[in-house]
PDB file of C-alpha atoms in Angstrom:
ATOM      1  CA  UNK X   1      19.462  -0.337  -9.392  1.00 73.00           C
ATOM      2  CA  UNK X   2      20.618  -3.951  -8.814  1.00 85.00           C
ATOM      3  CA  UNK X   3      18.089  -6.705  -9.492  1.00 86.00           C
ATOM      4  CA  UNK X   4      18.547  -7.542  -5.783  1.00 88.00           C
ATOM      5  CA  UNK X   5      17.343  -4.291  -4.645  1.00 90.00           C
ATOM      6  CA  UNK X   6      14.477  -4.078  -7.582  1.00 92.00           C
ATOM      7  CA  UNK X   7      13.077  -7.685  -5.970  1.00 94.00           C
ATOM      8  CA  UNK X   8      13.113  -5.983  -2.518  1.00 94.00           C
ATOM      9  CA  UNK X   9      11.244  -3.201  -3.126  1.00 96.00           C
ATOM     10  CA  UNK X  10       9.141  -5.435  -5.726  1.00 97.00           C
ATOM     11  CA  UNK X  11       8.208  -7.573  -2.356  1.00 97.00           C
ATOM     12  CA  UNK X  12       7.413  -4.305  -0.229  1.00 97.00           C
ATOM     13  CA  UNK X  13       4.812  -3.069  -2.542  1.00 98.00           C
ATOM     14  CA  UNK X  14       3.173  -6.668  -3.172  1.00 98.00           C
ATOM     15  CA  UNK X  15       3.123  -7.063   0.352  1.00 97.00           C
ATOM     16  CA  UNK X  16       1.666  -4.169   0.909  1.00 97.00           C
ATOM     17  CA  UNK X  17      -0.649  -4.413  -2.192  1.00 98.00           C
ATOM     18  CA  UNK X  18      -1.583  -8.014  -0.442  1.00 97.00           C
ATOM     19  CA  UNK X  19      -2.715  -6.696   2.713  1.00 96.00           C
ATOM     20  CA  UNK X  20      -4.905  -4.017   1.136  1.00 98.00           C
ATOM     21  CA  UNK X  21      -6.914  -7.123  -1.277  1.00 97.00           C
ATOM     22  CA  UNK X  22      -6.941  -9.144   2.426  1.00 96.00           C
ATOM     23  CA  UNK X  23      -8.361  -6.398   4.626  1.00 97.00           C
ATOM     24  CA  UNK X  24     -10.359  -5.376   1.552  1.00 97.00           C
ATOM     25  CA  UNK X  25     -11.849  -8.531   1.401  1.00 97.00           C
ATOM     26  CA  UNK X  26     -12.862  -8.855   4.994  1.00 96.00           C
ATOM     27  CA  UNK X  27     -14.178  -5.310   5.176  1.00 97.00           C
ATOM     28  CA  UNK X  28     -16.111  -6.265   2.087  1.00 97.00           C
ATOM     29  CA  UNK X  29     -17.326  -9.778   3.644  1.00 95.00           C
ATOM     30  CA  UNK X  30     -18.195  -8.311   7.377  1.00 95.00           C
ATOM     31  CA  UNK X  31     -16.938 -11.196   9.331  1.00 93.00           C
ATOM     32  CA  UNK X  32     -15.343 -14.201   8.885  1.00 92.00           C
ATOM     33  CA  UNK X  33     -14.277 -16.496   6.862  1.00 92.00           C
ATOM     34  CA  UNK X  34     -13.313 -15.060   4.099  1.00 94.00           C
ATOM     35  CA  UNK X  35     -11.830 -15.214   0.803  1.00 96.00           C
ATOM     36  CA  UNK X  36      -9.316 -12.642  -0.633  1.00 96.00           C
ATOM     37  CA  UNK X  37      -8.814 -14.874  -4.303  1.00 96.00           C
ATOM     38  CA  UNK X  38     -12.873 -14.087  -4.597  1.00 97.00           C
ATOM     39  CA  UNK X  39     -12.425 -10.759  -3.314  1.00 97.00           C
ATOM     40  CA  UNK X  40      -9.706 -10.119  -5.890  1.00 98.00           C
ATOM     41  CA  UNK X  41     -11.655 -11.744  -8.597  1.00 98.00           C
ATOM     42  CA  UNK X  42     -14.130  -9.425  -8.022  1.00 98.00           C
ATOM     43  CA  UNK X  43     -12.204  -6.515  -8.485  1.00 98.00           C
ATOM     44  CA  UNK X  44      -9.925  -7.547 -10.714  1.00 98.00           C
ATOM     45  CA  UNK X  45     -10.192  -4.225 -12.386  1.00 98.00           C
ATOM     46  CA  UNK X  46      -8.792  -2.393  -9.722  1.00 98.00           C
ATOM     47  CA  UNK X  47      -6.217  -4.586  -9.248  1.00 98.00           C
ATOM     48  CA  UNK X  48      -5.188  -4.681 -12.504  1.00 98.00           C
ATOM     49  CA  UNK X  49      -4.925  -0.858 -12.658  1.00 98.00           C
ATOM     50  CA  UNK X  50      -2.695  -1.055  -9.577  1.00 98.00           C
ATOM     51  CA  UNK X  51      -0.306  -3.567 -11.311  1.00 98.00           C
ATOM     52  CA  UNK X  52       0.121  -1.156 -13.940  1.00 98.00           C
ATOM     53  CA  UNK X  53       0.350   1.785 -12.013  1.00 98.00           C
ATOM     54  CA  UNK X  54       3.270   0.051 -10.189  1.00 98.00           C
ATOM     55  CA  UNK X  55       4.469  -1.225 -13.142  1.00 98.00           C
ATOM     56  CA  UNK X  56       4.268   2.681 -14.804  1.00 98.00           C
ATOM     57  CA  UNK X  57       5.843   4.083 -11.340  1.00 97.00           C
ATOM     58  CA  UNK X  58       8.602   1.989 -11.128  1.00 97.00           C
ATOM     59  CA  UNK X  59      10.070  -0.078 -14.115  1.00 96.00           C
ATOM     60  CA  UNK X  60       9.402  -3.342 -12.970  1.00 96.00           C
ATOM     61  CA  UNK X  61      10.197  -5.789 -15.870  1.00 94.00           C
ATOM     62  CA  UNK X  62       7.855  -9.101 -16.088  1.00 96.00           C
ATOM     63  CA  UNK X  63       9.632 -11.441 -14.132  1.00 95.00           C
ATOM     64  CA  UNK X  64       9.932  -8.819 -10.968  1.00 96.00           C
ATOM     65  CA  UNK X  65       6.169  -8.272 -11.522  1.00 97.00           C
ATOM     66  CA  UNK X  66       5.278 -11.794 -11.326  1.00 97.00           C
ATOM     67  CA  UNK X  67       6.356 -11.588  -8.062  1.00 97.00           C
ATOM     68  CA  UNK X  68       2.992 -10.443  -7.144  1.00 97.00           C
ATOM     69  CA  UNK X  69       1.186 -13.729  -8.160  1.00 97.00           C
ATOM     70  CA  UNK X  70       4.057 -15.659  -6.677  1.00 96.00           C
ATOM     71  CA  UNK X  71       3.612 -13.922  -2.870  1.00 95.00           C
ATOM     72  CA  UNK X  72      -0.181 -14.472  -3.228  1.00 95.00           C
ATOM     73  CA  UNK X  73      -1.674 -12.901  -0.501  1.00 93.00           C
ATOM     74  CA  UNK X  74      -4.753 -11.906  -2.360  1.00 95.00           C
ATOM     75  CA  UNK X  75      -5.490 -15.168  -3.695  1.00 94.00           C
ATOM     76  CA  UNK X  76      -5.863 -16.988  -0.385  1.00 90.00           C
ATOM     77  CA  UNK X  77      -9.320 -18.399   0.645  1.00 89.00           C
ATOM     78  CA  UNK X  78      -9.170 -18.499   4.123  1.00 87.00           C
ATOM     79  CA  UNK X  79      -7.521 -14.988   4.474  1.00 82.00           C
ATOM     80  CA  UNK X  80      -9.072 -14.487   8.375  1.00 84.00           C
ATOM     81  CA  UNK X  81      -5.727 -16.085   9.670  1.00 84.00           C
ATOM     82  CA  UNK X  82      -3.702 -13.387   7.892  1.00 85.00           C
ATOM     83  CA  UNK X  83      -5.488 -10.776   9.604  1.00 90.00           C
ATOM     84  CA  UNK X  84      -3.937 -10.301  12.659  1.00 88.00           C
ATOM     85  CA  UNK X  85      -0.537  -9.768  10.834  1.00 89.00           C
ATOM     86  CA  UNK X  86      -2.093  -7.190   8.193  1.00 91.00           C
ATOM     87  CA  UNK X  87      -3.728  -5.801  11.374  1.00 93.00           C
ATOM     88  CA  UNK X  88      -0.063  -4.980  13.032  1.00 92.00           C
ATOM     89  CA  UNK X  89      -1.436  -7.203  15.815  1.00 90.00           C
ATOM     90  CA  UNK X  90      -4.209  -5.049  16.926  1.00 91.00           C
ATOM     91  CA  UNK X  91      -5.244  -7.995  18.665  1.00 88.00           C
ATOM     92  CA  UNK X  92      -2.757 -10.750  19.108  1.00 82.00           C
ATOM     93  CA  UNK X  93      -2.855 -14.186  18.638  1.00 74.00           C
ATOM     94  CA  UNK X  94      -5.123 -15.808  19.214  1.00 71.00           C
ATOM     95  CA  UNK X  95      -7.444 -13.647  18.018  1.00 76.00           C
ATOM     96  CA  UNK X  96     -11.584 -14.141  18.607  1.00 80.00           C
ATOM     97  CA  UNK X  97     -12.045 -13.261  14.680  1.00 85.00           C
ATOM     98  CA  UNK X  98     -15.526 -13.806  15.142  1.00 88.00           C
ATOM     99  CA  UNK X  99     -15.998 -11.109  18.109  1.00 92.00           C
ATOM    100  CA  UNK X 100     -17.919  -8.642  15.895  1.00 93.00           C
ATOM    101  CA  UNK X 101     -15.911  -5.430  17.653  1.00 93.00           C
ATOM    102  CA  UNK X 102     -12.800  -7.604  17.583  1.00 92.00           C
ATOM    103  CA  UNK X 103     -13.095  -7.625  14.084  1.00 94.00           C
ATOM    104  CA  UNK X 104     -14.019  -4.488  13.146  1.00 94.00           C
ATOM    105  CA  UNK X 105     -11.021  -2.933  14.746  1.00 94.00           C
ATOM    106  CA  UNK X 106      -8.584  -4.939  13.165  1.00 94.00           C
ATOM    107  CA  UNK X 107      -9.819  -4.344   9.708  1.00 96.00           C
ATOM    108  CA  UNK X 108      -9.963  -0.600  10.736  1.00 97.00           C
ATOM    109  CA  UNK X 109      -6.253  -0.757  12.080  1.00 96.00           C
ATOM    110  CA  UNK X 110      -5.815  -3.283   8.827  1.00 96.00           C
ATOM    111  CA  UNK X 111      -6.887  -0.535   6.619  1.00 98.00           C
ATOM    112  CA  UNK X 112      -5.296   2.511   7.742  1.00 97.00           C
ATOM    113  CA  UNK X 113      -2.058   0.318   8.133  1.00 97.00           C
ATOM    114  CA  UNK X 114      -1.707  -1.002   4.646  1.00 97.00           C
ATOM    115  CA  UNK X 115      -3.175   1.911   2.933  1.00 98.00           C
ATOM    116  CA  UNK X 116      -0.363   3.962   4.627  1.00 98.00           C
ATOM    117  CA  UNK X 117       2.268   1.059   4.042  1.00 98.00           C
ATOM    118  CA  UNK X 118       1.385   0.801   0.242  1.00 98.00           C
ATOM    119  CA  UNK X 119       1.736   4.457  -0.152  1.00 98.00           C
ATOM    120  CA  UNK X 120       5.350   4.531   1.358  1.00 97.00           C
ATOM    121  CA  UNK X 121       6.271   1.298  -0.450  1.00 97.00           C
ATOM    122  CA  UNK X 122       5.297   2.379  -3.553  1.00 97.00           C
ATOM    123  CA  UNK X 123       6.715   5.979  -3.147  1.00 97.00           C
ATOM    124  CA  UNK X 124       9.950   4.428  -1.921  1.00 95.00           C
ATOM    125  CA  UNK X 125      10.291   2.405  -5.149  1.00 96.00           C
ATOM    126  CA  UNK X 126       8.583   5.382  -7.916  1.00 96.00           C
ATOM    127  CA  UNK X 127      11.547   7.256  -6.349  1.00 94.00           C
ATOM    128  CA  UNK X 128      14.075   5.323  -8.282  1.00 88.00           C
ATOM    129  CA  UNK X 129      11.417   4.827 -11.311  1.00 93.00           C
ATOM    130  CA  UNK X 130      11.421   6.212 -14.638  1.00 95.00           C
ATOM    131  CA  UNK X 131       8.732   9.293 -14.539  1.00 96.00           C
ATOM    132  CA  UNK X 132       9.449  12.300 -14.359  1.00 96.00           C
ATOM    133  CA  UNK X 133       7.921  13.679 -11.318  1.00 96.00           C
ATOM    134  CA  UNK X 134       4.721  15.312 -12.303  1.00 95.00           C
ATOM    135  CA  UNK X 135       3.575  12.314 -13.944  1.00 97.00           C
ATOM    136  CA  UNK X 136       4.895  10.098 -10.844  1.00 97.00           C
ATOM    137  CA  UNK X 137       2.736  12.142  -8.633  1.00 97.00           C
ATOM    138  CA  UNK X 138      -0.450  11.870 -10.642  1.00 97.00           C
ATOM    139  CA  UNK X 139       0.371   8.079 -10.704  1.00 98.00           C
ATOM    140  CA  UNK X 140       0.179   7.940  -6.501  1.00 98.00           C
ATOM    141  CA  UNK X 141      -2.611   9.971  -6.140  1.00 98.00           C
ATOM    142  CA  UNK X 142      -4.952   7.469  -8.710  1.00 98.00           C
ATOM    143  CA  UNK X 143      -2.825   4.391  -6.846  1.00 98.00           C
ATOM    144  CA  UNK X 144      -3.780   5.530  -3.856  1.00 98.00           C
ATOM    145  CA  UNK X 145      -7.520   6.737  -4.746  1.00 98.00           C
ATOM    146  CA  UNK X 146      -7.959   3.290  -6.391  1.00 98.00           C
ATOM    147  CA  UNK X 147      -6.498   1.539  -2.801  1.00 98.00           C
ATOM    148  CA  UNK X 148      -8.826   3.683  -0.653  1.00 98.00           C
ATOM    149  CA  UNK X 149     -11.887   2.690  -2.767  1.00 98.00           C
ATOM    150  CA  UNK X 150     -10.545  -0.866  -1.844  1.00 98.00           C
ATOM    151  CA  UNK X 151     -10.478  -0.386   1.771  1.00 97.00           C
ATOM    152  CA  UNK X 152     -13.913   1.611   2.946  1.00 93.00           C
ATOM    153  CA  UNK X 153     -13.257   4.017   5.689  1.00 94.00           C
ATOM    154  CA  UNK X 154     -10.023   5.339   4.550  1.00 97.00           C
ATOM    155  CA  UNK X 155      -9.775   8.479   2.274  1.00 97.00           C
ATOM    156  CA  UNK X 156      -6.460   9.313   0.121  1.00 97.00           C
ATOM    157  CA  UNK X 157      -6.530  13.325   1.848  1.00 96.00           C
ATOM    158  CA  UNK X 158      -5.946  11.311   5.330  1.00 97.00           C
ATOM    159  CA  UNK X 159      -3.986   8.245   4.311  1.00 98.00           C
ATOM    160  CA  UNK X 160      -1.219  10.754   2.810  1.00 98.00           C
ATOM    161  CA  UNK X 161      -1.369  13.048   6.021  1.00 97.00           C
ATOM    162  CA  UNK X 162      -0.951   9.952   7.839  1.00 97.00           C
ATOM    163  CA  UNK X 163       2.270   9.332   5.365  1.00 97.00           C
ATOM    164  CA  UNK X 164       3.745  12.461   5.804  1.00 97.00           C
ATOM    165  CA  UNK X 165       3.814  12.230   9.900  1.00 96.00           C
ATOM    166  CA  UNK X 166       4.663   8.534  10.617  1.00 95.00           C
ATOM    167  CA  UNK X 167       7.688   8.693   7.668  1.00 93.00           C
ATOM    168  CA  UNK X 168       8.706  12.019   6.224  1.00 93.00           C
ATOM    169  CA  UNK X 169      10.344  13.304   9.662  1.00 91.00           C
ATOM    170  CA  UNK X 170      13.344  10.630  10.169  1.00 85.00           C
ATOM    171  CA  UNK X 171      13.599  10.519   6.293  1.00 84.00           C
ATOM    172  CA  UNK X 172      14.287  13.859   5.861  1.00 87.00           C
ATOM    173  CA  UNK X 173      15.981  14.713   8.871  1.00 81.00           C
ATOM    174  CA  UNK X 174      19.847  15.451   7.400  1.00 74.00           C
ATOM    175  CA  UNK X 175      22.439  12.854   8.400  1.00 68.00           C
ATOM    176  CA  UNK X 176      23.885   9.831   7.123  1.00 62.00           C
ATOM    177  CA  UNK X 177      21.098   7.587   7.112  1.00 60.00           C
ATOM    178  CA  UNK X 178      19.592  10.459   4.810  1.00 61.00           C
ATOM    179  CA  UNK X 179      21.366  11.286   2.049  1.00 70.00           C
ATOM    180  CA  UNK X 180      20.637  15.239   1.199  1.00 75.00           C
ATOM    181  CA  UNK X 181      20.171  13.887  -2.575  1.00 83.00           C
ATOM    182  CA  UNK X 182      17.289  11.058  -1.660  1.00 85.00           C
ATOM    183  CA  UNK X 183      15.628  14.205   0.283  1.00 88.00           C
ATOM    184  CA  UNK X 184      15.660  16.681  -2.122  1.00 91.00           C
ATOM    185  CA  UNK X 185      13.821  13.688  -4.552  1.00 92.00           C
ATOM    186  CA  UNK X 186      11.441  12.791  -1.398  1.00 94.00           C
ATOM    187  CA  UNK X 187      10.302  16.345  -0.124  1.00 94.00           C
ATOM    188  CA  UNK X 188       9.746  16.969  -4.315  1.00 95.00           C
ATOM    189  CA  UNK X 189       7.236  14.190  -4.323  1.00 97.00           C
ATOM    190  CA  UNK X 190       5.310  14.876  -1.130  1.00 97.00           C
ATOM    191  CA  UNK X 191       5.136  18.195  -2.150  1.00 97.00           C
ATOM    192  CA  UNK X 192       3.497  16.948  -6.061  1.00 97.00           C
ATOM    193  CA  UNK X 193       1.591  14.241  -4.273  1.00 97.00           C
ATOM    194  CA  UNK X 194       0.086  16.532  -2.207  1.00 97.00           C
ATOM    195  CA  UNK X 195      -0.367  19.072  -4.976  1.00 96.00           C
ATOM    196  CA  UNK X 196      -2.393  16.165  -7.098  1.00 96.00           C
ATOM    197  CA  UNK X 197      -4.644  15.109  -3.945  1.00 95.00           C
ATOM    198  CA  UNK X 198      -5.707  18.464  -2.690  1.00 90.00           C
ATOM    199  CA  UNK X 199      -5.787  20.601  -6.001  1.00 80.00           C
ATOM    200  CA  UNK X 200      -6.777  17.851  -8.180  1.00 58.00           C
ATOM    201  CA  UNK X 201      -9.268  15.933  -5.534  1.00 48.00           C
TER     202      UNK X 201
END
């Protein structure tokens, strides 16, 4: 893998990693503002086992992890603008962010969304990673345990179900845009991901 292609899928699990610490920290603060650098303080822990989950999964060397802090979604600390996007634009722009039923449905949308996003970034990249794939399934299923606990509403059984319907079709559908090699290494992880959810759960 090219460093080119390591920074891209680098940015599509921090991005993904920075809209679950965002919508984390307005689920956590129930309206706004809010801040997702105090939110992320405040769980460092978690988000430290994340880093080195992804770091475990996929290889990443330091200066392709550093990426993370450089991005910086989860240390802004007026995150409420950010919502919307992390939201998919459940409600457009402008938004009335401080509608109490507007903003409980985006951070609902906002969670399932980037729960479901981190999952298939971070699949997408532990695909070309260094585990072998028992381990690398045991790896999602605490990422995505740890991401859930993050985000309260969702629940790792549904966010991978979710997964497995809005990406696995097209991806392993056989035809160019799918080689049969990337879908034989795919369908092996959903099937161990799933294994570690429901057996081990």
């Amino acid at each position: 893998m090219s460093a080119a292609e390591e920074e891209l899928l680098a940015r599509e699990v921090f991005a993904a990693l920075g809209g679950v610490m965002v919508v984390g920290a307005a689920a956590a603060r129930g309206r706004v503002p809010f801040s997702a650098g105090a939110f992320s303080a405040a769980r460092r822990g978690e988000l430290d086992r994340l880093l080195a989950i992804v770091q475990e999964l996929t290889g990443f060397g330091p200066e392709t992890m550093a990426l993370f802090d450089e991005l910086g979604w989860h240390l802004a600390d007026d995150a409420a603008p950010w919502l919307v996007m992390w939201s998919a634009a459940y409600h457009p722009l402008p938004t009335d962010a401080e509608n109490p039923a507007a903003f409980r449905r985006m951070v609902g949308m906002g969670a399932d969304h980037q729960a479901v996003r981190f999952l298939h970034a971070l699949v997408s990249a532990a695909l070309n990673g260094p585990q072998p794939m028992d381990r690398t399934a045991r790896l999602l299923a605490e990422a995505l345990r740890v991401a859930c606990g993050l985000l309260p509403g969702t629940e790792p059984d549904l966010v991978f179900r979710i997964w497995r319907v809005a990406h696995l079709p097209t991806r392993l559908r056989p035809g160019p845009a799918s080689p049969a090699e990337y879908g034989t290494r795919l369908r092996a992880c959903a099937h161990a991901l799933e294994a570690a959810l429901f057996q081990d759960g």
